[in-house]
Short mmCIF file of C-alpha atoms in Angstrom, two decimals:
data_model
loop_
_atom_site.label_atom_id
_atom_site.label_comp_id
_atom_site.label_asym_id
_atom_site.label_seq_id
_atom_site.Cartn_x
_atom_site.Cartn_y
_atom_site.Cartn_z
CA MET A 1 -72.69 112.60 0.42
CA SER A 2 -69.77 112.10 -1.95
CA CYS A 3 -69.63 113.62 -5.41
CA SER A 4 -69.57 110.21 -7.06
CA SER A 5 -72.73 109.04 -5.34
CA GLU A 6 -74.52 112.29 -6.15
CA VAL A 7 -73.99 111.82 -9.86
CA GLY A 8 -74.57 108.07 -9.85
CA LEU A 9 -71.04 107.12 -10.87
CA GLU A 10 -68.56 104.62 -9.55
CA ALA A 11 -65.59 106.22 -7.82
CA PRO A 12 -62.68 106.26 -10.28
CA PRO A 13 -59.70 104.02 -9.49
CA ILE A 14 -56.65 105.62 -7.92
CA PRO A 15 -53.72 103.85 -9.55
CA SER A 16 -50.30 103.77 -7.96
CA ASP A 17 -48.52 103.53 -11.29
CA VAL A 18 -48.02 105.91 -14.20
CA ARG A 19 -50.83 106.16 -16.71
CA GLU A 20 -50.18 106.37 -20.44
CA ILE A 21 -51.42 108.91 -22.97
CA LYS A 22 -51.13 107.17 -26.31
CA ILE A 23 -51.43 109.43 -29.35
CA ASP A 24 -51.02 108.55 -33.00
CA LEU A 25 -50.70 111.76 -35.04
CA ASN A 26 -52.46 110.04 -37.95
CA GLN A 27 -55.61 109.31 -35.88
CA GLU A 28 -57.36 112.56 -36.85
CA LEU A 29 -60.81 113.69 -35.71
CA GLN A 30 -62.52 117.08 -36.20
CA THR A 31 -60.80 120.23 -37.43
CA MET A 32 -61.30 122.96 -34.84
CA ASP A 33 -62.99 126.25 -35.78
CA GLY A 34 -62.24 128.25 -32.64
CA PHE A 35 -63.36 129.38 -29.20
CA GLY A 36 -65.44 132.47 -28.57
CA ALA A 37 -67.71 134.61 -26.43
CA SER A 38 -70.44 137.18 -26.95
CA ASP A 39 -70.52 140.96 -26.52
CA ALA A 40 -74.25 140.86 -25.85
CA TRP A 41 -75.61 143.82 -23.86
CA ARG A 42 -72.81 144.37 -21.37
CA CYS A 43 -70.17 145.49 -23.86
CA GLN A 44 -72.43 148.28 -25.11
CA MET A 45 -72.12 150.01 -21.72
CA VAL A 46 -68.50 149.22 -20.92
CA GLY A 47 -67.22 149.91 -24.43
CA LYS A 48 -68.98 153.29 -24.58
CA ASN A 49 -68.75 154.65 -21.06
CA TRP A 50 -65.94 153.10 -19.04
CA PRO A 51 -62.46 154.68 -18.77
CA ILE A 52 -60.28 153.72 -21.71
CA GLU A 53 -57.59 152.15 -19.50
CA LYS A 54 -60.09 149.71 -18.03
CA ARG A 55 -61.60 148.95 -21.42
CA ASN A 56 -58.19 148.09 -22.80
CA ALA A 57 -57.33 145.94 -19.79
CA ILE A 58 -60.58 143.99 -20.21
CA ALA A 59 -59.96 143.62 -23.95
CA ASP A 60 -56.44 142.30 -23.23
CA LEU A 61 -57.85 139.64 -20.92
CA LEU A 62 -60.30 138.48 -23.58
CA PHE A 63 -58.34 138.80 -26.80
CA SER A 64 -54.61 139.09 -26.24
CA LYS A 65 -52.31 136.31 -27.42
CA GLU A 66 -49.22 138.02 -25.99
CA ILE A 67 -46.82 136.21 -23.67
CA ASP A 68 -44.99 138.23 -21.00
CA ALA A 69 -41.29 138.10 -20.11
CA SER A 70 -41.91 135.20 -17.72
CA GLY A 71 -43.68 133.18 -20.41
CA ASN A 72 -47.16 133.77 -18.97
CA PRO A 73 -50.16 134.66 -21.17
CA LYS A 74 -51.58 138.18 -20.94
CA GLY A 75 -55.06 137.02 -21.92
CA ILE A 76 -57.01 134.04 -23.24
CA GLY A 77 -56.75 134.83 -26.96
CA LEU A 78 -60.35 134.24 -28.06
CA SER A 79 -60.46 133.31 -31.74
CA ILE A 80 -64.19 134.05 -32.27
CA TRP A 81 -66.03 137.20 -31.23
CA ARG A 82 -69.82 137.23 -31.35
CA PHE A 83 -71.27 140.67 -32.26
CA TYR A 84 -74.91 141.18 -31.30
CA LEU A 85 -77.23 142.96 -33.76
CA GLY A 86 -79.95 144.48 -31.59
CA ALA A 87 -83.61 144.97 -32.45
CA GLY A 88 -84.15 148.52 -31.19
CA SER A 89 -85.48 148.08 -27.67
CA ALA A 90 -82.77 150.42 -26.35
CA GLU A 91 -84.19 153.34 -28.32
CA GLN A 92 -87.63 152.57 -26.87
CA GLY A 93 -86.30 152.87 -23.33
CA SER A 94 -88.78 151.85 -20.63
CA ASN A 95 -91.50 151.64 -23.31
CA SER A 96 -89.70 148.55 -24.58
CA ASN A 97 -91.16 146.68 -21.58
CA ILE A 98 -87.74 145.05 -21.14
CA THR A 99 -86.97 145.81 -17.53
CA ASP A 100 -83.16 145.83 -17.51
CA GLU A 101 -81.52 148.54 -19.64
CA TRP A 102 -78.45 146.29 -20.00
CA ARG A 103 -80.63 143.74 -21.84
CA ARG A 104 -81.98 146.16 -24.43
CA GLY A 105 -80.29 146.40 -27.82
CA GLU A 106 -79.76 149.34 -30.16
CA CYS A 107 -80.64 148.88 -33.84
CA PHE A 108 -78.74 150.24 -36.82
CA GLN A 109 -82.02 150.65 -38.73
CA LYS A 110 -84.27 153.54 -37.69
CA PRO A 111 -88.09 153.17 -37.70
CA ASP A 112 -88.29 154.99 -41.06
CA GLY A 113 -86.07 152.36 -42.66
CA THR A 114 -82.92 154.50 -42.92
CA TYR A 115 -79.68 153.52 -41.19
CA ASP A 116 -77.54 155.12 -38.51
CA TRP A 117 -74.09 153.53 -38.47
CA THR A 118 -73.08 155.41 -35.31
CA LYS A 119 -75.27 153.10 -33.23
CA GLN A 120 -73.87 150.33 -31.00
CA THR A 121 -70.85 152.50 -30.14
CA GLY A 122 -69.68 150.37 -27.20
CA GLN A 123 -69.98 147.12 -29.11
CA ARG A 124 -68.12 148.59 -32.06
CA TRP A 125 -65.32 149.64 -29.69
CA PHE A 126 -64.91 146.01 -28.57
CA LEU A 127 -65.13 144.88 -32.20
CA GLN A 128 -62.11 147.06 -32.97
CA ALA A 129 -60.35 145.92 -29.80
CA ALA A 130 -60.79 142.30 -30.89
CA LYS A 131 -59.58 143.06 -34.41
CA SER A 132 -56.47 144.90 -33.22
CA ARG A 133 -55.51 142.01 -30.92
CA GLY A 134 -55.70 139.44 -33.69
CA VAL A 135 -59.06 137.70 -33.22
CA GLU A 136 -59.42 135.53 -36.34
CA LYS A 137 -63.17 135.06 -36.70
CA PHE A 138 -66.20 137.34 -36.27
CA LEU A 139 -69.80 136.17 -35.96
CA ALA A 140 -72.84 138.46 -36.14
CA PHE A 141 -75.99 137.21 -34.46
CA THR A 142 -79.50 138.45 -33.86
CA VAL A 143 -82.45 137.28 -31.77
CA SER A 144 -85.38 139.42 -32.99
CA PRO A 145 -86.44 141.42 -36.03
CA PRO A 146 -86.19 145.20 -35.60
CA VAL A 147 -89.13 146.48 -33.55
CA GLN A 148 -90.60 148.31 -36.55
CA MET A 149 -91.07 144.93 -38.24
CA THR A 150 -92.60 142.99 -35.33
CA LEU A 151 -96.28 142.21 -34.77
CA ASN A 152 -96.42 143.95 -31.40
CA GLY A 153 -93.85 146.69 -32.00
CA LYS A 154 -91.68 145.12 -29.31
CA ALA A 155 -88.46 143.11 -29.39
CA PHE A 156 -90.07 140.22 -27.48
CA SER A 157 -92.87 138.04 -28.76
CA SER A 158 -96.63 138.17 -28.41
CA GLN A 159 -97.13 134.57 -29.54
CA LYS A 160 -95.74 131.25 -28.47
CA GLU A 161 -94.52 129.41 -31.57
CA ASN A 162 -94.27 131.64 -34.63
CA MET A 163 -91.80 134.37 -35.46
CA ASN A 164 -92.75 137.80 -34.14
CA ILE A 165 -92.85 139.54 -37.51
CA LYS A 166 -95.53 141.27 -39.56
CA THR A 167 -96.94 139.48 -42.59
CA GLY A 168 -94.76 140.06 -45.62
CA MET A 169 -91.83 141.54 -43.66
CA LEU A 170 -89.51 138.50 -43.74
CA PRO A 171 -87.71 139.82 -46.87
CA ASN A 172 -87.23 143.16 -45.10
CA TYR A 173 -85.64 141.39 -42.13
CA ALA A 174 -83.27 139.55 -44.47
CA ASP A 175 -82.42 142.85 -46.21
CA PHE A 176 -81.72 144.46 -42.84
CA LEU A 177 -79.21 141.78 -41.82
CA VAL A 178 -77.43 141.73 -45.17
CA GLU A 179 -77.28 145.53 -45.37
CA THR A 180 -75.97 145.72 -41.81
CA ILE A 181 -73.22 143.17 -42.35
CA ASP A 182 -72.20 144.76 -45.66
CA ASN A 183 -71.93 148.23 -44.15
CA LEU A 184 -70.28 147.12 -40.90
CA GLN A 185 -67.61 145.31 -42.86
CA ARG A 186 -66.85 148.41 -44.92
CA ASN A 187 -67.15 150.91 -42.05
CA GLU A 188 -65.26 148.90 -39.43
CA GLY A 189 -62.77 147.07 -41.64
CA VAL A 190 -63.84 143.78 -40.07
CA THR A 191 -64.86 140.68 -42.01
CA PHE A 192 -67.87 138.87 -40.60
CA ASP A 193 -67.13 135.23 -41.26
CA TYR A 194 -70.49 134.03 -39.96
CA LEU A 195 -74.08 135.15 -39.46
CA SER A 196 -76.36 133.37 -36.98
CA PRO A 197 -79.88 134.63 -37.80
CA ILE A 198 -82.01 132.65 -35.31
CA ASN A 199 -81.55 132.14 -31.56
CA GLU A 200 -83.24 129.52 -29.38
CA PRO A 201 -86.40 129.35 -31.49
CA GLN A 202 -87.86 126.73 -29.14
CA TRP A 203 -88.57 129.29 -26.38
CA ASP A 204 -91.60 131.58 -26.66
CA TRP A 205 -89.80 134.82 -25.62
CA MET A 206 -93.06 136.32 -24.31
CA ALA A 207 -93.63 138.80 -21.53
CA GLY A 208 -94.52 137.69 -18.04
CA SER A 209 -97.85 138.27 -16.32
CA ASN A 210 -96.71 141.82 -15.47
CA GLY A 211 -96.28 142.66 -19.16
CA GLN A 212 -92.51 142.89 -18.80
CA ALA A 213 -89.94 140.76 -20.64
CA SER A 214 -86.38 139.90 -19.68
CA GLN A 215 -84.74 140.44 -23.08
CA GLU A 216 -85.16 140.60 -26.85
CA GLY A 217 -86.12 137.35 -28.59
CA THR A 218 -88.55 135.55 -30.88
CA PRO A 219 -89.64 131.94 -31.42
CA ALA A 220 -89.70 130.45 -34.91
CA THR A 221 -90.90 127.26 -36.54
CA ASN A 222 -88.61 125.13 -38.66
CA GLN A 223 -90.49 126.21 -41.80
CA GLU A 224 -90.02 129.88 -40.90
CA ILE A 225 -86.33 129.27 -40.28
CA PHE A 226 -85.97 127.57 -43.67
CA ASP A 227 -87.83 130.37 -45.49
CA PHE A 228 -85.73 133.02 -43.74
CA THR A 229 -82.46 131.20 -44.42
CA LYS A 230 -83.27 130.89 -48.13
CA LEU A 231 -84.02 134.62 -48.33
CA LEU A 232 -80.76 135.42 -46.56
CA SER A 233 -78.81 133.10 -48.83
CA ASP A 234 -80.22 134.69 -51.98
CA ARG A 235 -79.54 138.22 -50.78
CA MET A 236 -76.02 137.47 -49.56
CA LYS A 237 -75.20 135.87 -52.90
CA SER A 238 -76.52 138.89 -54.80
CA LYS A 239 -74.34 141.17 -52.63
CA SER A 240 -71.30 138.90 -53.19
CA LEU A 241 -70.84 138.59 -49.44
CA LYS A 242 -68.51 135.87 -48.19
CA THR A 243 -70.26 135.61 -44.80
CA GLU A 244 -71.54 132.11 -44.08
CA ILE A 245 -74.89 131.41 -42.39
CA VAL A 246 -74.65 129.15 -39.33
CA LEU A 247 -77.97 127.74 -38.26
CA GLY A 248 -79.46 126.21 -35.13
CA GLU A 249 -78.66 127.87 -31.80
CA ALA A 250 -81.00 125.23 -30.35
CA ALA A 251 -82.06 126.03 -26.79
CA ILE A 252 -81.16 122.49 -25.65
CA ILE A 253 -79.18 120.10 -27.81
CA ASN A 254 -81.88 117.41 -27.89
CA TYR A 255 -83.94 119.79 -30.09
CA LEU A 256 -81.33 119.02 -32.73
CA TYR A 257 -81.91 115.27 -32.85
CA ASP A 258 -85.21 114.45 -31.09
CA ASP A 259 -88.93 114.92 -31.65
CA VAL A 260 -89.34 116.82 -28.39
CA ASN A 261 -92.81 118.36 -28.34
CA GLY A 262 -94.47 118.26 -31.76
CA GLU A 263 -94.27 122.03 -32.25
CA ASN A 264 -92.24 121.89 -35.49
CA ARG A 265 -89.29 123.47 -33.71
CA ASP A 266 -87.24 120.32 -33.08
CA ASP A 267 -85.51 117.42 -34.87
CA GLN A 268 -83.53 120.10 -36.69
CA ILE A 269 -80.70 117.98 -38.05
CA ASN A 270 -83.23 115.90 -39.97
CA VAL A 271 -85.33 118.92 -40.99
CA PHE A 272 -82.46 121.03 -42.34
CA PHE A 273 -80.07 118.35 -43.57
CA GLY A 274 -82.39 115.44 -44.35
CA ALA A 275 -85.94 116.36 -45.35
CA PRO A 276 -86.01 117.31 -49.07
CA SER A 277 -88.45 120.24 -48.73
CA THR A 278 -86.44 122.08 -46.05
CA ASN A 279 -82.88 120.91 -46.78
CA ILE A 280 -80.47 123.85 -46.64
CA SER A 281 -77.29 121.98 -47.61
CA GLN A 282 -77.03 123.41 -51.12
CA LEU A 283 -77.88 127.03 -50.32
CA ALA A 284 -75.26 129.63 -51.12
CA ASN A 285 -73.38 131.15 -48.17
CA LEU A 286 -74.37 128.24 -45.93
CA LYS A 287 -71.78 126.63 -43.64
CA LYS A 288 -72.54 122.97 -43.15
CA VAL A 289 -72.73 123.15 -39.39
CA ILE A 290 -75.52 122.79 -36.86
CA THR A 291 -75.28 124.86 -33.69
CA GLY A 292 -76.73 124.24 -30.25
CA HIS A 293 -76.58 125.37 -26.64
CA SER A 294 -75.47 123.11 -23.79
CA TYR A 295 -78.06 124.45 -21.33
CA PHE A 296 -80.07 121.91 -19.32
CA SER A 297 -78.12 118.96 -20.70
CA VAL A 298 -75.13 118.77 -18.34
CA TRP A 299 -76.47 117.40 -15.07
CA PRO A 300 -76.22 114.74 -13.80
CA VAL A 301 -72.98 113.70 -15.50
CA ASN A 302 -74.46 110.48 -16.91
CA ASP A 303 -76.98 112.62 -18.77
CA GLN A 304 -74.25 115.01 -19.91
CA VAL A 305 -72.53 112.08 -21.60
CA SER A 306 -75.65 110.45 -23.04
CA TYR A 307 -77.02 113.69 -24.57
CA ARG A 308 -73.73 114.18 -26.39
CA GLU A 309 -73.42 110.56 -27.50
CA ARG A 310 -76.87 110.76 -29.08
CA LEU A 311 -76.07 114.08 -30.75
CA ASN A 312 -72.81 112.77 -32.19
CA SER A 313 -74.49 109.61 -33.42
CA ARG A 314 -77.11 111.65 -35.28
CA ILE A 315 -74.58 114.08 -36.78
CA LYS A 316 -72.48 111.20 -38.10
CA GLN A 317 -75.45 110.12 -40.20
CA VAL A 318 -75.17 113.36 -42.20
CA GLY A 319 -72.04 113.47 -44.32
CA SER A 320 -69.54 116.23 -43.42
CA LEU A 321 -71.89 118.01 -41.00
CA LYS A 322 -70.09 119.77 -38.16
CA TYR A 323 -71.36 120.71 -34.71
CA TRP A 324 -70.69 123.94 -32.78
CA GLN A 325 -71.63 124.58 -29.14
CA THR A 326 -72.43 128.29 -29.37
CA GLU A 327 -73.81 129.38 -26.01
CA TYR A 328 -73.54 128.32 -22.40
CA CYS A 329 -73.52 129.69 -18.89
CA ILE A 330 -74.65 127.86 -15.77
CA LEU A 331 -78.45 127.59 -15.48
CA GLU A 332 -78.57 124.13 -13.87
CA GLN A 333 -78.84 123.42 -10.14
CA PRO A 334 -76.30 120.66 -9.45
CA GLY A 335 -75.98 121.47 -5.76
CA THR A 336 -73.32 122.96 -3.52
CA ALA A 337 -71.08 119.89 -3.74
CA GLU A 338 -70.46 120.86 -7.37
CA ILE A 339 -70.49 124.67 -7.44
CA PRO A 340 -70.74 127.42 -4.81
CA GLY A 341 -74.35 128.37 -4.29
CA GLY A 342 -75.46 125.17 -6.00
CA SER A 343 -76.75 126.91 -9.16
CA GLY A 344 -76.11 129.74 -11.58
CA ASN A 345 -77.00 132.27 -8.91
CA GLN A 346 -74.11 133.86 -6.99
CA ARG A 347 -70.99 134.65 -8.94
CA ASP A 348 -67.96 132.49 -8.30
CA LEU A 349 -64.45 133.46 -9.35
CA GLY A 350 -62.94 130.17 -8.15
CA MET A 351 -61.96 126.71 -9.30
CA LYS A 352 -65.15 124.77 -8.54
CA THR A 353 -67.10 126.63 -11.20
CA ALA A 354 -64.12 126.58 -13.58
CA LEU A 355 -63.85 122.79 -13.32
CA PHE A 356 -67.60 122.34 -13.66
CA VAL A 357 -67.51 124.23 -16.98
CA ALA A 358 -64.22 122.66 -18.14
CA ARG A 359 -65.87 119.24 -17.92
CA ILE A 360 -68.66 120.48 -20.20
CA ILE A 361 -66.18 121.93 -22.70
CA HIS A 362 -64.29 118.63 -22.72
CA ASN A 363 -67.36 116.46 -23.25
CA ASP A 364 -68.77 118.78 -25.92
CA ILE A 365 -65.49 118.44 -27.82
CA ALA A 366 -64.62 114.81 -27.03
CA VAL A 367 -68.09 113.21 -27.02
CA ALA A 368 -70.23 115.49 -29.20
CA ASN A 369 -67.24 116.29 -31.47
CA ALA A 370 -67.88 120.04 -31.30
CA SER A 371 -65.40 121.92 -33.47
CA SER A 372 -66.18 125.24 -31.80
CA TRP A 373 -67.13 126.15 -28.23
CA GLN A 374 -68.54 129.56 -27.35
CA TRP A 375 -69.39 131.03 -23.95
CA TRP A 376 -72.41 133.25 -23.46
CA THR A 377 -71.37 136.75 -22.36
CA ALA A 378 -67.80 137.90 -21.97
CA LEU A 379 -68.79 140.39 -19.25
CA THR A 380 -71.41 140.44 -16.52
CA ARG A 381 -72.43 142.88 -13.81
CA ALA A 382 -74.87 140.41 -12.25
CA ASP A 383 -74.35 138.26 -9.16
CA PHE A 384 -74.59 135.23 -11.44
CA LYS A 385 -72.25 132.71 -13.09
CA ASP A 386 -72.74 134.03 -16.61
CA GLY A 387 -69.51 135.91 -17.39
CA LEU A 388 -65.82 135.38 -17.96
CA ILE A 389 -65.05 138.82 -16.47
CA TYR A 390 -67.13 140.21 -13.61
CA LEU A 391 -68.07 143.86 -13.00
CA ASP A 392 -69.09 145.46 -9.71
CA ASP A 393 -68.98 148.73 -7.77
CA GLY A 394 -66.49 147.47 -5.20
CA SER A 395 -69.03 147.03 -2.41
CA ASN A 396 -70.82 143.80 -3.42
CA ASN A 397 -70.78 140.93 -5.91
CA GLY A 398 -72.87 142.62 -8.58
CA SER A 399 -76.34 143.93 -9.30
CA THR A 400 -78.78 144.57 -12.15
CA ILE A 401 -80.43 147.66 -10.70
CA GLY A 402 -80.47 151.16 -12.20
CA ASP A 403 -77.18 152.63 -13.40
CA TYR A 404 -75.05 150.07 -11.54
CA CYS A 405 -71.58 150.07 -13.19
CA LYS A 406 -72.94 151.80 -16.27
CA ASN A 407 -70.17 154.37 -16.45
CA ASP A 408 -67.37 152.85 -14.39
CA GLY A 409 -66.62 150.16 -11.86
CA PHE A 410 -64.25 147.38 -10.95
CA TYR A 411 -63.52 144.38 -13.15
CA HIS A 412 -62.41 140.93 -11.99
CA ASP A 413 -60.99 138.00 -13.91
CA SER A 414 -62.15 134.52 -12.90
CA LYS A 415 -60.72 131.02 -12.81
CA LEU A 416 -63.34 130.24 -15.46
CA LEU A 417 -61.77 132.86 -17.75
CA TRP A 418 -58.35 131.26 -17.43
CA ALA A 419 -59.71 127.70 -17.65
CA PHE A 420 -61.39 128.66 -20.91
CA GLY A 421 -58.01 130.04 -21.96
CA ASN A 422 -56.50 126.57 -21.52
CA TYR A 423 -58.47 125.79 -24.68
CA SER A 424 -58.92 129.12 -26.48
CA LEU A 425 -55.34 130.37 -26.37
CA PHE A 426 -53.73 127.14 -27.53
CA VAL A 427 -56.29 125.32 -29.72
CA ARG A 428 -56.43 127.65 -32.70
CA PRO A 429 -58.71 127.53 -35.76
CA GLY A 430 -57.50 124.90 -38.22
CA MET A 431 -55.89 122.63 -35.65
CA ILE A 432 -56.94 118.98 -35.77
CA ARG A 433 -58.13 116.99 -32.78
CA LEU A 434 -56.38 113.65 -32.31
CA GLN A 435 -57.76 110.44 -30.89
CA VAL A 436 -56.81 109.74 -27.26
CA PRO A 437 -57.83 106.08 -26.93
CA ASN A 438 -58.88 104.06 -23.90
CA GLN A 439 -60.75 106.79 -22.06
CA ASN A 440 -63.92 105.77 -20.25
CA VAL A 441 -65.96 108.91 -20.84
CA THR A 442 -68.11 108.64 -17.73
CA LEU A 443 -65.33 107.71 -15.32
CA ALA A 444 -63.02 110.33 -16.79
CA SER A 445 -65.63 112.98 -16.02
CA THR A 446 -64.79 112.79 -12.32
CA ASP A 447 -61.13 111.96 -12.86
CA VAL A 448 -58.83 113.12 -15.71
CA MET A 449 -60.24 114.18 -19.10
CA LEU A 450 -57.82 114.44 -22.02
CA THR A 451 -58.04 115.93 -25.50
CA ALA A 452 -55.14 116.37 -27.94
CA TYR A 453 -54.61 118.53 -31.03
CA LYS A 454 -51.97 119.09 -33.68
CA ASP A 455 -50.96 122.15 -35.66
CA LEU A 456 -49.67 120.77 -38.96
CA ALA A 457 -47.97 123.98 -40.09
CA LYS A 458 -46.08 124.55 -36.84
CA LYS A 459 -45.65 120.87 -35.94
CA LYS A 460 -47.11 121.64 -32.56
CA LEU A 461 -48.82 119.18 -30.23
CA VAL A 462 -51.32 120.46 -27.66
CA ILE A 463 -52.83 118.32 -24.89
CA VAL A 464 -55.52 119.73 -22.60
CA ALA A 465 -55.95 117.83 -19.34
CA VAL A 466 -58.80 118.49 -16.91
CA ASN A 467 -58.08 116.84 -13.56
CA PHE A 468 -61.41 116.92 -11.74
CA SER A 469 -60.18 114.70 -8.93
CA ASP A 470 -58.68 115.59 -5.55
CA SER A 471 -55.42 113.76 -6.34
CA ALA A 472 -52.50 114.49 -8.64
CA ARG A 473 -52.13 111.95 -11.46
CA SER A 474 -48.88 110.75 -13.05
CA TYR A 475 -48.68 110.21 -16.80
CA LYS A 476 -46.29 109.39 -19.60
CA LEU A 477 -46.75 110.27 -23.25
CA ASN A 478 -46.60 107.58 -25.91
CA LEU A 479 -46.43 109.54 -29.16
CA SER A 480 -46.29 107.93 -32.60
CA ILE A 481 -43.29 110.10 -33.55
CA SER A 482 -40.59 111.79 -31.50
CA LEU A 483 -41.14 114.95 -29.50
CA LYS A 484 -38.52 117.69 -29.57
CA ASN A 485 -36.27 117.26 -26.50
CA ASN A 486 -38.96 114.87 -25.15
CA GLU A 487 -40.40 117.93 -23.41
CA LEU A 488 -43.79 119.48 -22.85
CA THR A 489 -44.45 123.00 -21.57
CA PRO A 490 -47.37 123.14 -19.08
CA TYR A 491 -49.73 126.09 -18.59
CA VAL A 492 -51.67 125.59 -15.37
CA THR A 493 -54.99 126.93 -14.11
CA SER A 494 -55.55 125.93 -10.50
CA GLU A 495 -56.42 127.44 -7.14
CA ASP A 496 -53.12 129.35 -7.09
CA SER A 497 -52.34 129.69 -10.82
CA ASN A 498 -53.99 131.57 -13.70
CA LEU A 499 -52.83 129.86 -16.89
CA LYS A 500 -49.30 130.21 -15.59
CA ARG A 501 -46.42 128.65 -17.46
CA GLY A 502 -44.66 125.94 -15.51
CA ALA A 503 -41.23 124.41 -15.89
CA ASN A 504 -40.88 122.07 -18.86
CA VAL A 505 -41.65 118.45 -18.04
CA ASN A 506 -40.23 115.25 -19.47
CA SER A 507 -42.87 113.51 -21.56
CA SER A 508 -41.86 110.13 -20.11
CA LYS A 509 -43.26 111.09 -16.69
CA PHE A 510 -45.17 114.18 -15.58
CA GLU A 511 -47.80 115.00 -13.01
CA ILE A 512 -51.18 116.62 -13.57
CA PRO A 513 -52.02 118.53 -10.37
CA ALA A 514 -55.26 117.88 -8.51
CA ARG A 515 -58.25 120.10 -9.30
CA SER A 516 -56.57 121.76 -12.25
CA ILE A 517 -56.74 122.36 -15.98
CA VAL A 518 -53.35 122.05 -17.69
CA THR A 519 -52.43 122.65 -21.31
CA TYR A 520 -49.24 120.88 -22.43
CA VAL A 521 -47.50 122.22 -25.53
CA GLY A 522 -44.72 120.44 -27.43
CA GLU A 523 -43.12 120.28 -30.87
CA TYR A 524 -42.94 117.05 -32.79
CA ASN A 525 -40.24 116.17 -35.30
#
């Protein structure tokens, strides 16, 4: 069965002539805030235990903006690094009832309420590695109150809908986060631009029938989120912190704009930016952005488009509200025609998975107007499609058992890493997306997807092209003003290229290779 019939789309036309990319530099859309990934869990082991040479090589792949003598990037130059503030399940060990040690988090606050700033050693190593390589933005996030504050003394929940926190302890949780950010900034010399205090509140985060949980987490109602955000805002203001609260992290993006299940954990754009009693717009230290996760909204492709059209339509109704996509890895099951293994299971270092994700990045930016896009975890040791860099012991494709790769191992880049770099390395914070007219969103999703950006200060034009099709496509650029030397420099991620710089092309006719992601960079006059 063909790909087009599987997703319910017409096969895109295969033109014999040259297509046109028409760009008017005055047709401005969203200002971009950056591309990022999370240190969650895995970096605590690698950053603390692995040999320093391997740590630095991994950090270069993630953060470096250097270009080698041949003009090829050394890494993908992430501009946002997500630092996970754990709840203390790591100190509990097996008594945490979280089965995988790599999914337990250390906590800076001890059970007696005092602080130990030597905790999270491995994560703090990567924090410094990101800082030294020029990462612009840092985001702290948490998913559960510290275990000493929770109802069940665990970092996962004992109830389905409400936050797992003891009565009267919400102010203590706010104090913990503000104190932690304040001290980390002073101790590490890193500015935390953002704090995300709630994660996927729509899930219950409870243990299974065996009493074991997969990770830290807590649900929360919209009212609890509002109350917590107001406490955080007040405390951050009193501490004169510049960190901005970013709210949402919705488990699926329709929780942002729909009444999904009547549990007071949905319709969050209206609740937080519309309803008078829970409107957060005027709170201090609040960034006017709503954040969501692209899970379970990307397949089939028609649904991927419609989810994002509805989200964008709703966001437009709220003046100056931005949208960030802040977490994704592959959890869907689109079948083997789309990705090896047909689902998130089984790691894949190749182009099929890279293109599958590149389409999501494109549609989140071009259809949902996301101004930031953030991958889930930077590293993974699992045989799963949830990392940018993959860790193993050299004998298999990964594992989550015992001490597997805890102290050393092999690391592997992926086509997904470099495909993400086609965006992250070149589309920097502050750049402005430009309109690329006459794209049929649905047809483009199995053909060529185009986004364009300008850097006003450097007079730089960046075009990211995702060619999902099996054929090369010829294009010419129609730009509203002249391009220096009429040239574009391509950086290609394909089956045989990892963000490699190609020979300059003439903007009047150039070819986008089949099954590739290409970033074209030029200077305008």
